[in-house]
Steps between C-alpha positions, in 0.01 A plus 500: 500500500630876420575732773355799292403784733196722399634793688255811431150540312518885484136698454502825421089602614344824576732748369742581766375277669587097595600235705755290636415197580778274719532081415873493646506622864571256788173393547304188409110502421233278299538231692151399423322246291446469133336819295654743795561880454718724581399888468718788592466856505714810425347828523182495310553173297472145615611224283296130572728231351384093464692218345336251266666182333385466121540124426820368376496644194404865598190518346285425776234460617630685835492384803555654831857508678663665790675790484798557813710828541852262580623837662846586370467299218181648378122392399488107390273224374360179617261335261245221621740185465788684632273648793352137569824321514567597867334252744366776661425669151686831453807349695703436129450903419647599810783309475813686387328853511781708481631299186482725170437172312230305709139576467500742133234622282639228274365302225721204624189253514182702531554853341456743810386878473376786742251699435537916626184703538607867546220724698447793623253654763466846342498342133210341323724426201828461607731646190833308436681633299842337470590165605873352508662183637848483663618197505842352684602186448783218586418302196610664169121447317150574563187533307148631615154538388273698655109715440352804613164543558210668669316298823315554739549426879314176488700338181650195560684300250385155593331289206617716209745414243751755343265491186218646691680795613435739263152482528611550896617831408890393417683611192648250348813330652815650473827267521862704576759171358868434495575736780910489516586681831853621473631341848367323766323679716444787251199703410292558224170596423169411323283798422130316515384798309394874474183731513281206672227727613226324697679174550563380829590139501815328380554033510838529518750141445765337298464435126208234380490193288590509167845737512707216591784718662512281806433567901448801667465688822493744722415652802295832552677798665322818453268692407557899417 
């Protein structure tokens, strides 16, 4: 498995106005069962994320995970087999938390993703407007695929295949491939795109069937 290291998802909302949102500090949390959430808030703007597993071709249909800050190491995924594994199920996701490499939005297996829903309490529309990904990695290749859409508070992924998410409100599927970092441990970003008025949502994971460029992985660090 890669040791790929999603390191900041960078919104730009509100003009002059944002949030930072913290996956790395020392702390642990989402140490509950599968479809958990984890919602933090920065100023005006919370962001709600979920994890889902989408089959083992990355397709779907999705299926609920668990999503776990792993403190310094940043926001990681357990999907349902993974999850169930421990006797006590959940034990296998803890293990190792501080590890970079253990417990990835991955497509090692089932195809992992986490879903972000941006809000805001004094915006019925919340406007993003730019979108980037900084990635840091110890591997020297990555690949992603991602949407953006528009959801409501009560959307849940569960059932639905990638096929029926444009008539979810997702633009199509956008795959970033071949991603040469120049060392390890080195930065580079993925600009998910520009001028997305009125869209609030973004299923974010590593590249899906049909590229053939191998594993990848990562773990979730920020989000600006």
């Amino acid at each position: 498995m890669k040791t790929t290291l999603l390191s900041a998802l960078v919104l730009a909302a509100c003009s002059m106005q944002g949030a930072f949102i913290n996956y790395r500090d020392a702390a642990t949390e989402g140490n509950g069962p599968l479809g958990n959430l984890i919602a933090k808030t920065d100023g005006l703007f919370t962001v709600t994320a979920s994890a889902w597993s989408a089959g083992t071709v990355g397709t779907g249909p999705f299926t609920a995970a668990r999503l776990r800050d792993y403190g310094t190491a940043g926001l990681g995924v357990c999907g349902a087999a993974e999850y169930l594994s421990g006797s006590t199920g959940g034990t296998a996701c803890d293990a190792s938390s501080t590890n970079p490499s253990e417990h990835q939005v991955d497509n090692l297996g089932s195809y992992e993703f986490v879903m972000f829903q941006f809000s805001s309490t004094t915006q019925a529309q919340l406007p993003v407007t730019n979108i980037s990904v900084l990635i840091g990695s110890l591997a020297q290749d990555w690949d992603v695929s991602y949407w953006v859409g528009n959801t409501n508070g009560a959307f849940n992924l569960n059932g639905l295949t990638t096929a029926q998410l444009g008539a979810a409100g997702f633009l199509a599927r956008t795959d970033v491939v071949d991603g040469n970092l120049p060392v390890a441990g080195g930065l580079t970003t993925v600009n998910v795109g520009n001028n997305l008025l009125g869209y609030n949502t973004i299923i974010f994971g590593p590249r899906v069937e049909g590229l053939n460029l191998g594993e990848d992985g990562f773990k979730i660090k920020q989000i600006n």
